[in-house]
Amino acid sequence: MSETTKKGQALKIAVSAAVVLGSLFLLQKLLEPKYVDDVVEGAFVAEYYQEEKDFDVIFIGDCEVYENFSPAVLWQDYGINSYIRGSAEQYIWQSYYLLEDTLRYETPEVVVFNVQSLQFNESQREAYNRMSLEGMKWSSSKVKAIFASMKENENFLDYVFPILRYHSRWSELSGTDLQYMFQKKKVSFNGYYMRVDVRPAENIPEGKPLADYRFGENAWSYLEKIAALCEEKDIELILIKAPSLYPYWYPEWDEQVREFAEEKGLTYLNFLELGEETGIDYSTDTYDGGLHMNLSGAEKLSHYLGRLLREDVGLSDRRGEADLSAVWTEKLDAYEAEKLAQYEYYGMEIG
Amino acid sequence: MKELLEILNDLHPDVDYETEEHLVDNMILDSMDIVSLISEISETFDVTITAKDIVPDNFNSAKALFALIQRLEDED
Amino acid sequence: MLFTSYAFLGFLLVLIPAYYLIPKRWQWPLLLAASYLFYAAAGIKFLAYILVTTVTVYAAACLMEDNLLRQKAYVKARKEELSREEKKAYQDSQKRIRLRWLTACLLLNLGILAVVKYANFVISNINGVLSAFSGAGRLSFMTLALPMGISFYTFQAIGYLVDVYRGTVPAERNLLKFGLFISFFPQLVQGPISRFGDLSRTLCEPHTWDGRRVSFGLQRMLWGYFKKMVIADRVLAGVSTIVGSPETYGGAYALVGMLLYTLELYADFTGGIDITIGVSEALGVVVQENFHRPYFSKSLKEYWRRWHISMCNWFRDYIFYPVSTSKPMQKLSKFTRRRFGERAGKRVPVYLSTFTVWLATGVWHGASWNFIVWGLANWVVLMASEELEPLYGKFHGRFRVEGKLWYKIFQVGRTFLLVCCLNLFDCYSSLADTFSVFASIFTTGNWYVLWDGSLLGLGLSMLDYGILAVGTLAMLSVSLVQRSGGIRERIAKRPYAVRFMVWYGLFLVILLAGAYGVGYDASQFIYNQF
């Protein structure tokens, strides 16, 4: 083979490879769900990485953390810099690995974990796995999280190359997919999902009796792992149960968590029993009949938690830090703007 | 050979058996033809053609088929 | 390991480069190891079945050949002493010994196949009879899993054994090489049933890297994946909805189901064989074609020469010919000839042998009455058209339509519909359902479901139907082009940019429009709900 044909051959291969890899990359970017206009919960996990990672408090858990606590209030009134690493139906092993992942960047003073997810001993739906795991940056924690979460019909490769998972989305692509192919817009406020509308809670069904009230072994082992990891890193772990009326929180479940907290010397706050202290009013503070708090409810809970963190845990007020204050000024502006927009959207009086 | 040609002509009158050399390969004879051919041959020539003799080489032309018959007659 | 799994692609990704990098004398042992690995992935205990077949058939073939060689040597050494009669008596006695080996080995291997595949079918029939008489005395079912590909490798082994017995192929003396012939992984799952004389020619030979051959193999695989993943796996949703509830989906639905099933069967089976032949080609191994554009057949008889060719040839060579040329059959033929005349005498062997073949074909396809009736229905149609042959001849002579394009299209369409109808037996699980569904096509009269949107409620969206239509057109076009030569050769002559676009384009189509993965499952799930 002469020198020139060899060169031509190499060029041909290089160009083909570039076309293949480039087009596959672009297709993948296009086909991945963007979680911008609807199902925004899917975007939360990834948003954390854009932050200056210097938080005092990290929340981990499912919708009972990301809809119920507002880091904006914690900053504005208590000078606490917090972030919620929450995602829809985040299973407890995902919470554990998200914590592990967070610790690669920073060590907060306090970790708040919502115990509702102890009810699941294995992943329930692939869609939730996707929303909790996809946003994570690649690390051994993510790999372990994927293997801990995968259901039988899932495949690790589908996480490595999401195009294999979302290949048939081409039929439902919209302008949003093009617009946010590379640049996402922020959808949460330090992981908080704001809703201002109101739908009072009424007729909450009682929990059906269960055959066995013990939490699954797998789920429980991850609670122990979370506690151990926090102890090792000298982090104060606070267990909470958000005041969601449904899914039902059984007294038998509560008892197990309480015992565990006592044994490990942890704080456990069951907000279902703290109605008086927090001032939650189920006729005004929920937007979906008692499942999740709206802004008013979340702010009430944040006040309670803020006071506790300052007074009992002894976190300091950081509002004096100029850089941090500047960051928060911007965030609070966006927070207020979103409030106004939502009040307008729902046709509500500005509260 | 004349008797054989008669049998063959009965089966497919439109084929020129003197020249056709690919009766099986060209799908002129199918498996059912071959079986009726075998029963005709055993009737006429008193030889037994068994399954192992049924290979395209033996049935592709009248000449080959006749050769097979002679070989079988010899063996008996 | 399914062909359509990441594991299989990963397996090939390691195997093919390794195959060409190692010394050539290690190539076939590598294939053997890969084949057993492939088989073990389906269940390690299944290896026992294939090993038993391999060893017994290997041994029986060697023993038969040893015997034949001894016989020849004996006769040669005593050429002068032996009279013609003595020679014949000796030869016959030796033949009987060989026949004994053959029979024992056949019984053992067919016995294994029968037990794992048909025991429960027999038991359920016995139970049916028992309960009809007494209502008691139930036999319990066996819990045997069907080893992967057992029908295919058993038949392939038997074909080899009979060929050795007949002396048409030499016995393979290397047990490991024979093991590879039986277990060659690309054809383990769904055939084809290769003949030893064909496959062994390239299987254990050293193969030098040949870029053109390897890329042709990969191209063939890609086409197979297109058929399987874009068409067959997609149409599956619609087929299972219709076939799953015959009471709900009768009439026009059943007609649609019948067509969709025929599409699925074609795309799945020929696509799978494309992958088989493509993988083999990439490894330098030539596997015989199993399909020859079957839906272009102008009669059912022709169809069965062009569909699942290796199986049909197997039944022809190892059942049809032996049965029809057997002594009892020849005697019966002579007897009929004398008693009922020449016409009847000619027909008897053909009718009885073809009956046996179609009965066996039906049973081989699956342990259920549906398959048996399916086989016999094929037989009835074939014999009927054989009888009507003179009538056709007259018709063709009178109207001179033969050879005209429109008449050819008519014949092809007629044959296609016939095959579709026969396939109904394959779709439904019981004979009663099959017949009532078939009748409903003519009696229900719910033709409005074809255009009132009801077809969108079967698990296939408008988009799915669109993809199926385009995919079917693509398959049809490729078949039309192939009538005048290979399509890959044609594309290979084009400039690099064109070739690249064609094959990478096909890859992208499979990637995007393939019915695979959780995403596709999830959308199916949603369709089923609403």
PDB file of N, CA, C and O in Angstrom, chain A residues 26-44 46 126-132 134-135 158-159 161-170 172-185 187, chain C residues 519:
ATOM      1  N   LEU A  26     -25.100  13.143  19.793  1.00  0.00           N
ATOM      2  CA  LEU A  26     -26.158  14.145  19.615  1.00  0.00           C
ATOM      3  C   LEU A  26     -27.538  13.514  19.775  1.00  0.00           C
ATOM      4  O   LEU A  26     -28.426  14.072  20.419  1.00  0.00           O
ATOM      5  N   LEU A  27     -27.698  12.326  19.201  1.00  0.00           N
ATOM      6  CA  LEU A  27     -28.993  11.645  19.309  1.00  0.00           C
ATOM      7  C   LEU A  27     -29.330  11.372  20.771  1.00  0.00           C
ATOM      8  O   LEU A  27     -30.463  11.569  21.210  1.00  0.00           O
ATOM      9  N   GLN A  28     -28.316  10.908  21.496  1.00  0.00           N
ATOM     10  CA  GLN A  28     -28.553  10.606  22.902  1.00  0.00           C
ATOM     11  C   GLN A  28     -28.981  11.861  23.660  1.00  0.00           C
ATOM     12  O   GLN A  28     -29.940  11.840  24.422  1.00  0.00           O
ATOM     13  N   LYS A  29     -28.268  12.950  23.393  1.00  0.00           N
ATOM     14  CA  LYS A  29     -28.615  14.208  24.058  1.00  0.00           C
ATOM     15  C   LYS A  29     -30.042  14.623  23.710  1.00  0.00           C
ATOM     16  O   LYS A  29     -30.785  15.131  24.540  1.00  0.00           O
ATOM     17  N   LEU A  30     -30.398  14.414  22.459  1.00  0.00           N
ATOM     18  CA  LEU A  30     -31.725  14.824  22.008  1.00  0.00           C
ATOM     19  C   LEU A  30     -32.821  13.963  22.635  1.00  0.00           C
ATOM     20  O   LEU A  30     -33.870  14.452  23.022  1.00  0.00           O
ATOM     21  N   LEU A  31     -32.542  12.663  22.751  1.00  0.00           N
ATOM     22  CA  LEU A  31     -33.590  11.734  23.164  1.00  0.00           C
ATOM     23  C   LEU A  31     -33.776  11.647  24.673  1.00  0.00           C
ATOM     24  O   LEU A  31     -34.838  11.260  25.154  1.00  0.00           O
ATOM     25  N   GLU A  32     -32.728  12.004  25.428  1.00  0.00           N
ATOM     26  CA  GLU A  32     -32.875  11.947  26.880  1.00  0.00           C
ATOM     27  C   GLU A  32     -34.010  12.861  27.330  1.00  0.00           C
ATOM     28  O   GLU A  32     -34.145  13.968  26.830  1.00  0.00           O
ATOM     29  N   PRO A  33     -34.807  12.428  28.291  1.00  0.00           N
ATOM     30  CA  PRO A  33     -35.856  13.327  28.784  1.00  0.00           C
ATOM     31  C   PRO A  33     -35.223  14.529  29.479  1.00  0.00           C
ATOM     32  O   PRO A  33     -34.182  14.385  30.119  1.00  0.00           O
ATOM     33  N   LYS A  34     -35.852  15.700  29.325  1.00  0.00           N
ATOM     34  CA  LYS A  34     -35.221  16.905  29.861  1.00  0.00           C
ATOM     35  C   LYS A  34     -35.751  17.283  31.232  1.00  0.00           C
ATOM     36  O   LYS A  34     -35.137  18.052  31.941  1.00  0.00           O
ATOM     37  N   TYR A  35     -36.913  16.785  31.612  1.00  0.00           N
ATOM     38  CA  TYR A  35     -37.486  17.075  32.929  1.00  0.00           C
ATOM     39  C   TYR A  35     -37.535  18.568  33.209  1.00  0.00           C
ATOM     40  O   TYR A  35     -37.208  19.017  34.310  1.00  0.00           O
ATOM     41  N   VAL A  36     -37.906  19.366  32.207  1.00  0.00           N
ATOM     42  CA  VAL A  36     -37.905  20.804  32.408  1.00  0.00           C
ATOM     43  C   VAL A  36     -39.324  21.333  32.603  1.00  0.00           C
ATOM     44  O   VAL A  36     -39.607  22.047  33.560  1.00  0.00           O
ATOM     45  N   ASP A  37     -40.216  20.955  31.701  1.00  0.00           N
ATOM     46  CA  ASP A  37     -41.569  21.509  31.774  1.00  0.00           C
ATOM     47  C   ASP A  37     -42.525  20.633  32.568  1.00  0.00           C
ATOM     48  O   ASP A  37     -43.408  21.121  33.249  1.00  0.00           O
ATOM     49  N   ASP A  38     -42.363  19.332  32.436  1.00  0.00           N
ATOM     50  CA  ASP A  38     -43.167  18.463  33.302  1.00  0.00           C
ATOM     51  C   ASP A  38     -42.259  17.410  33.904  1.00  0.00           C
ATOM     52  O   ASP A  38     -41.127  17.221  33.469  1.00  0.00           O
ATOM     53  N   VAL A  39     -42.758  16.733  34.929  1.00  0.00           N
ATOM     54  CA  VAL A  39     -41.965  15.789  35.717  1.00  0.00           C
ATOM     55  C   VAL A  39     -40.608  16.391  36.088  1.00  0.00           C
ATOM     56  O   VAL A  39     -39.573  15.754  35.936  1.00  0.00           O
ATOM     57  N   VAL A  40     -40.635  17.634  36.578  1.00  0.00           N
ATOM     58  CA  VAL A  40     -39.370  18.307  36.895  1.00  0.00           C
ATOM     59  C   VAL A  40     -38.577  17.564  37.967  1.00  0.00           C
ATOM     60  O   VAL A  40     -37.365  17.744  38.076  1.00  0.00           O
ATOM     61  N   GLU A  41     -39.246  16.708  38.750  1.00  0.00           N
ATOM     62  CA  GLU A  41     -38.540  15.960  39.802  1.00  0.00           C
ATOM     63  C   GLU A  41     -37.333  15.218  39.246  1.00  0.00           C
ATOM     64  O   GLU A  41     -36.371  14.954  39.960  1.00  0.00           O
ATOM     65  N   GLY A  42     -37.415  14.867  37.967  1.00  0.00           N
ATOM     66  CA  GLY A  42     -36.331  14.111  37.362  1.00  0.00           C
ATOM     67  C   GLY A  42     -35.041  14.897  37.237  1.00  0.00           C
ATOM     68  O   GLY A  42     -33.983  14.310  37.025  1.00  0.00           O
ATOM     69  N   ALA A  43     -35.126  16.208  37.355  1.00  0.00           N
ATOM     70  CA  ALA A  43     -33.939  17.036  37.136  1.00  0.00           C
ATOM     71  C   ALA A  43     -33.213  17.376  38.440  1.00  0.00           C
ATOM     72  O   ALA A  43     -32.113  17.899  38.424  1.00  0.00           O
ATOM     73  N   PHE A  44     -33.838  17.065  39.581  1.00  0.00           N
ATOM     74  CA  PHE A  44     -33.298  17.556  40.855  1.00  0.00           C
ATOM     75  C   PHE A  44     -31.894  17.045  41.156  1.00  0.00           C
ATOM     76  O   PHE A  44     -31.027  17.808  41.563  1.00  0.00           O
ATOM     77  N   ALA A  46     -29.409  16.094  39.462  1.00  0.00           N
ATOM     78  CA  ALA A  46     -28.292  16.643  38.691  1.00  0.00           C
ATOM     79  C   ALA A  46     -27.997  18.093  39.076  1.00  0.00           C
ATOM     80  O   ALA A  46     -26.856  18.539  38.973  1.00  0.00           O
ATOM     81  N   GLU A 126     -39.188   1.266  37.533  1.00  0.00           N
ATOM     82  CA  GLU A 126     -37.996   1.644  36.779  1.00  0.00           C
ATOM     83  C   GLU A 126     -37.938   3.143  36.591  1.00  0.00           C
ATOM     84  O   GLU A 126     -36.871   3.752  36.662  1.00  0.00           O
ATOM     85  N   ALA A 127     -39.102   3.767  36.357  1.00  0.00           N
ATOM     86  CA  ALA A 127     -39.122   5.210  36.109  1.00  0.00           C
ATOM     87  C   ALA A 127     -38.522   5.976  37.285  1.00  0.00           C
ATOM     88  O   ALA A 127     -37.785   6.940  37.107  1.00  0.00           O
ATOM     89  N   TYR A 128     -38.818   5.518  38.503  1.00  0.00           N
ATOM     90  CA  TYR A 128     -38.265   6.209  39.677  1.00  0.00           C
ATOM     91  C   TYR A 128     -36.773   5.963  39.804  1.00  0.00           C
ATOM     92  O   TYR A 128     -36.015   6.854  40.181  1.00  0.00           O
ATOM     93  N   ASN A 129     -36.354   4.731  39.498  1.00  0.00           N
ATOM     94  CA  ASN A 129     -34.909   4.466  39.486  1.00  0.00           C
ATOM     95  C   ASN A 129     -34.210   5.462  38.581  1.00  0.00           C
ATOM     96  O   ASN A 129     -33.191   6.048  38.926  1.00  0.00           O
ATOM     97  N   ARG A 130     -34.788   5.621  37.394  1.00  0.00           N
ATOM     98  CA  ARG A 130     -34.193   6.508  36.397  1.00  0.00           C
ATOM     99  C   ARG A 130     -34.047   7.919  36.940  1.00  0.00           C
ATOM    100  O   ARG A 130     -33.009   8.550  36.809  1.00  0.00           O
ATOM    101  N   MET A 131     -35.124   8.428  37.542  1.00  0.00           N
ATOM    102  CA  MET A 131     -35.119   9.829  37.986  1.00  0.00           C
ATOM    103  C   MET A 131     -34.147  10.056  39.123  1.00  0.00           C
ATOM    104  O   MET A 131     -33.583  11.124  39.263  1.00  0.00           O
ATOM    105  N   SER A 132     -33.925   9.028  39.954  1.00  0.00           N
ATOM    106  CA  SER A 132     -32.994   9.216  41.077  1.00  0.00           C
ATOM    107  C   SER A 132     -31.554   9.015  40.644  1.00  0.00           C
ATOM    108  O   SER A 132     -30.652   9.628  41.196  1.00  0.00           O
ATOM    109  N   GLU A 134     -30.134   8.807  37.205  1.00  0.00           N
ATOM    110  CA  GLU A 134     -29.556   9.379  35.994  1.00  0.00           C
ATOM    111  C   GLU A 134     -28.807  10.670  36.255  1.00  0.00           C
ATOM    112  O   GLU A 134     -27.798  10.949  35.622  1.00  0.00           O
ATOM    113  N   GLY A 135     -29.326  11.462  37.196  1.00  0.00           N
ATOM    114  CA  GLY A 135     -28.719  12.766  37.440  1.00  0.00           C
ATOM    115  C   GLY A 135     -27.381  12.700  38.131  1.00  0.00           C
ATOM    116  O   GLY A 135     -26.609  13.641  38.106  1.00  0.00           O
ATOM    117  N   ASP A 158     -28.013   0.245  29.923  1.00  0.00           N
ATOM    118  CA  ASP A 158     -29.021   1.270  29.654  1.00  0.00           C
ATOM    119  C   ASP A 158     -28.745   2.547  30.449  1.00  0.00           C
ATOM    120  O   ASP A 158     -29.199   3.622  30.088  1.00  0.00           O
ATOM    121  N   TYR A 159     -28.016   2.408  31.566  1.00  0.00           N
ATOM    122  CA  TYR A 159     -27.647   3.600  32.329  1.00  0.00           C
ATOM    123  C   TYR A 159     -26.398   4.251  31.751  1.00  0.00           C
ATOM    124  O   TYR A 159     -26.245   5.459  31.761  1.00  0.00           O
ATOM    125  N   PHE A 161     -25.458   4.034  28.539  1.00  0.00           N
ATOM    126  CA  PHE A 161     -25.870   4.648  27.272  1.00  0.00           C
ATOM    127  C   PHE A 161     -27.382   4.854  27.293  1.00  0.00           C
ATOM    128  O   PHE A 161     -28.135   4.003  26.804  1.00  0.00           O
ATOM    129  N   PRO A 162     -27.816   5.977  27.840  1.00  0.00           N
ATOM    130  CA  PRO A 162     -29.269   6.190  27.990  1.00  0.00           C
ATOM    131  C   PRO A 162     -30.016   6.111  26.659  1.00  0.00           C
ATOM    132  O   PRO A 162     -31.219   5.895  26.640  1.00  0.00           O
ATOM    133  N   ILE A 163     -29.301   6.248  25.546  1.00  0.00           N
ATOM    134  CA  ILE A 163     -30.004   6.168  24.265  1.00  0.00           C
ATOM    135  C   ILE A 163     -30.672   4.808  24.114  1.00  0.00           C
ATOM    136  O   ILE A 163     -31.735   4.679  23.496  1.00  0.00           O
ATOM    137  N   LEU A 164     -30.080   3.766  24.718  1.00  0.00           N
ATOM    138  CA  LEU A 164     -30.671   2.437  24.629  1.00  0.00           C
ATOM    139  C   LEU A 164     -32.000   2.388  25.383  1.00  0.00           C
ATOM    140  O   LEU A 164     -32.883   1.604  25.061  1.00  0.00           O
ATOM    141  N   ARG A 165     -32.121   3.255  26.389  1.00  0.00           N
ATOM    142  CA  ARG A 165     -33.341   3.279  27.170  1.00  0.00           C
ATOM    143  C   ARG A 165     -34.399   4.177  26.505  1.00  0.00           C
ATOM    144  O   ARG A 165     -35.580   3.864  26.498  1.00  0.00           O
ATOM    145  N   TYR A 166     -33.934   5.279  25.939  1.00  0.00           N
ATOM    146  CA  TYR A 166     -34.894   6.278  25.450  1.00  0.00           C
ATOM    147  C   TYR A 166     -34.997   6.278  23.932  1.00  0.00           C
ATOM    148  O   TYR A 166     -35.495   7.233  23.346  1.00  0.00           O
ATOM    149  N   HIS A 167     -34.536   5.185  23.275  1.00  0.00           N
ATOM    150  CA  HIS A 167     -34.447   5.188  21.814  1.00  0.00           C
ATOM    151  C   HIS A 167     -35.780   5.442  21.134  1.00  0.00           C
ATOM    152  O   HIS A 167     -35.823   5.994  20.054  1.00  0.00           O
ATOM    153  N   SER A 168     -36.878   5.055  21.786  1.00  0.00           N
ATOM    154  CA  SER A 168     -38.153   5.236  21.082  1.00  0.00           C
ATOM    155  C   SER A 168     -38.814   6.586  21.379  1.00  0.00           C
ATOM    156  O   SER A 168     -39.928   6.829  20.943  1.00  0.00           O
ATOM    157  N   ARG A 169     -38.098   7.456  22.090  1.00  0.00           N
ATOM    158  CA  ARG A 169     -38.689   8.774  22.378  1.00  0.00           C
ATOM    159  C   ARG A 169     -38.755   9.686  21.166  1.00  0.00           C
ATOM    160  O   ARG A 169     -39.370  10.753  21.227  1.00  0.00           O
ATOM    161  N   TRP A 170     -38.149   9.299  20.053  1.00  0.00           N
ATOM    162  CA  TRP A 170     -38.129  10.192  18.897  1.00  0.00           C
ATOM    163  C   TRP A 170     -39.528  10.552  18.425  1.00  0.00           C
ATOM    164  O   TRP A 170     -39.740  11.596  17.835  1.00  0.00           O
ATOM    165  N   GLU A 172     -41.957  11.315  20.283  1.00  0.00           N
ATOM    166  CA  GLU A 172     -42.632  12.300  21.141  1.00  0.00           C
ATOM    167  C   GLU A 172     -41.751  13.501  21.445  1.00  0.00           C
ATOM    168  O   GLU A 172     -41.934  14.181  22.454  1.00  0.00           O
ATOM    169  N   LEU A 173     -40.756  13.743  20.602  1.00  0.00           N
ATOM    170  CA  LEU A 173     -39.871  14.879  20.825  1.00  0.00           C
ATOM    171  C   LEU A 173     -40.632  16.191  20.657  1.00  0.00           C
ATOM    172  O   LEU A 173     -41.577  16.277  19.881  1.00  0.00           O
ATOM    173  N   SER A 174     -40.204  17.202  21.410  1.00  0.00           N
ATOM    174  CA  SER A 174     -40.823  18.520  21.255  1.00  0.00           C
ATOM    175  C   SER A 174     -39.722  19.575  21.202  1.00  0.00           C
ATOM    176  O   SER A 174     -38.537  19.246  21.347  1.00  0.00           O
ATOM    177  N   GLY A 175     -40.114  20.795  21.022  1.00  0.00           N
ATOM    178  CA  GLY A 175     -39.150  21.888  20.977  1.00  0.00           C
ATOM    179  C   GLY A 175     -38.279  21.929  22.220  1.00  0.00           C
ATOM    180  O   GLY A 175     -37.092  22.260  22.160  1.00  0.00           O
ATOM    181  N   THR A 176     -38.872  21.562  23.362  1.00  0.00           N
ATOM    182  CA  THR A 176     -38.127  21.574  24.618  1.00  0.00           C
ATOM    183  C   THR A 176     -36.869  20.721  24.523  1.00  0.00           C
ATOM    184  O   THR A 176     -35.827  21.061  25.060  1.00  0.00           O
ATOM    185  N   ASP A 177     -37.013  19.558  23.831  1.00  0.00           N
ATOM    186  CA  ASP A 177     -35.881  18.645  23.753  1.00  0.00           C
ATOM    187  C   ASP A 177     -34.702  19.271  23.017  1.00  0.00           C
ATOM    188  O   ASP A 177     -33.557  19.020  23.337  1.00  0.00           O
ATOM    189  N   LEU A 178     -35.018  20.098  22.039  1.00  0.00           N
ATOM    190  CA  LEU A 178     -33.968  20.764  21.282  1.00  0.00           C
ATOM    191  C   LEU A 178     -33.371  21.907  22.103  1.00  0.00           C
ATOM    192  O   LEU A 178     -32.166  22.080  22.200  1.00  0.00           O
ATOM    193  N   GLN A 179     -34.292  22.654  22.715  1.00  0.00           N
ATOM    194  CA  GLN A 179     -33.890  23.843  23.474  1.00  0.00           C
ATOM    195  C   GLN A 179     -32.967  23.494  24.636  1.00  0.00           C
ATOM    196  O   GLN A 179     -32.008  24.199  24.910  1.00  0.00           O
ATOM    197  N   TYR A 180     -33.261  22.395  25.321  1.00  0.00           N
ATOM    198  CA  TYR A 180     -32.486  22.055  26.514  1.00  0.00           C
ATOM    199  C   TYR A 180     -31.553  20.879  26.299  1.00  0.00           C
ATOM    200  O   TYR A 180     -31.220  20.156  27.219  1.00  0.00           O
ATOM    201  N   MET A 181     -31.144  20.690  25.024  1.00  0.00           N
ATOM    202  CA  MET A 181     -30.279  19.574  24.717  1.00  0.00           C
ATOM    203  C   MET A 181     -28.995  19.619  25.543  1.00  0.00           C
ATOM    204  O   MET A 181     -28.525  18.616  26.043  1.00  0.00           O
ATOM    205  N   PHE A 182     -28.396  20.795  25.628  1.00  0.00           N
ATOM    206  CA  PHE A 182     -27.121  20.895  26.351  1.00  0.00           C
ATOM    207  C   PHE A 182     -27.253  21.712  27.623  1.00  0.00           C
ATOM    208  O   PHE A 182     -26.640  21.420  28.622  1.00  0.00           O
ATOM    209  N   GLN A 183     -28.046  22.781  27.575  1.00  0.00           N
ATOM    210  CA  GLN A 183     -28.195  23.659  28.725  1.00  0.00           C
ATOM    211  C   GLN A 183     -29.543  23.411  29.365  1.00  0.00           C
ATOM    212  O   GLN A 183     -30.570  23.542  28.740  1.00  0.00           O
ATOM    213  N   LYS A 184     -29.518  23.031  30.649  1.00  0.00           N
ATOM    214  CA  LYS A 184     -30.788  22.851  31.346  1.00  0.00           C
ATOM    215  C   LYS A 184     -31.114  24.144  32.089  1.00  0.00           C
ATOM    216  O   LYS A 184     -30.224  24.924  32.407  1.00  0.00           O
ATOM    217  N   LYS A 185     -32.392  24.356  32.371  1.00  0.00           N
ATOM    218  CA  LYS A 185     -32.704  25.494  33.230  1.00  0.00           C
ATOM    219  C   LYS A 185     -33.021  24.973  34.622  1.00  0.00           C
ATOM    220  O   LYS A 185     -33.445  23.830  34.784  1.00  0.00           O
ATOM    221  N   VAL A 187     -34.821  24.073  37.868  1.00  0.00           N
ATOM    222  CA  VAL A 187     -36.236  23.867  38.168  1.00  0.00           C
ATOM    223  C   VAL A 187     -36.506  23.805  39.662  1.00  0.00           C
ATOM    224  O   VAL A 187     -37.649  23.813  40.082  1.00  0.00           O
TER     225      VAL A 187
ATOM    226  N   GLY C 519     -37.701   0.884  27.881  1.00  0.00           N
ATOM    227  CA  GLY C 519     -38.517   1.965  27.350  1.00  0.00           C
ATOM    228  C   GLY C 519     -39.647   1.414  26.507  1.00  0.00           C
ATOM    229  O   GLY C 519     -40.780   1.858  26.609  1.00  0.00           O
TER     230      GLY C 519
END
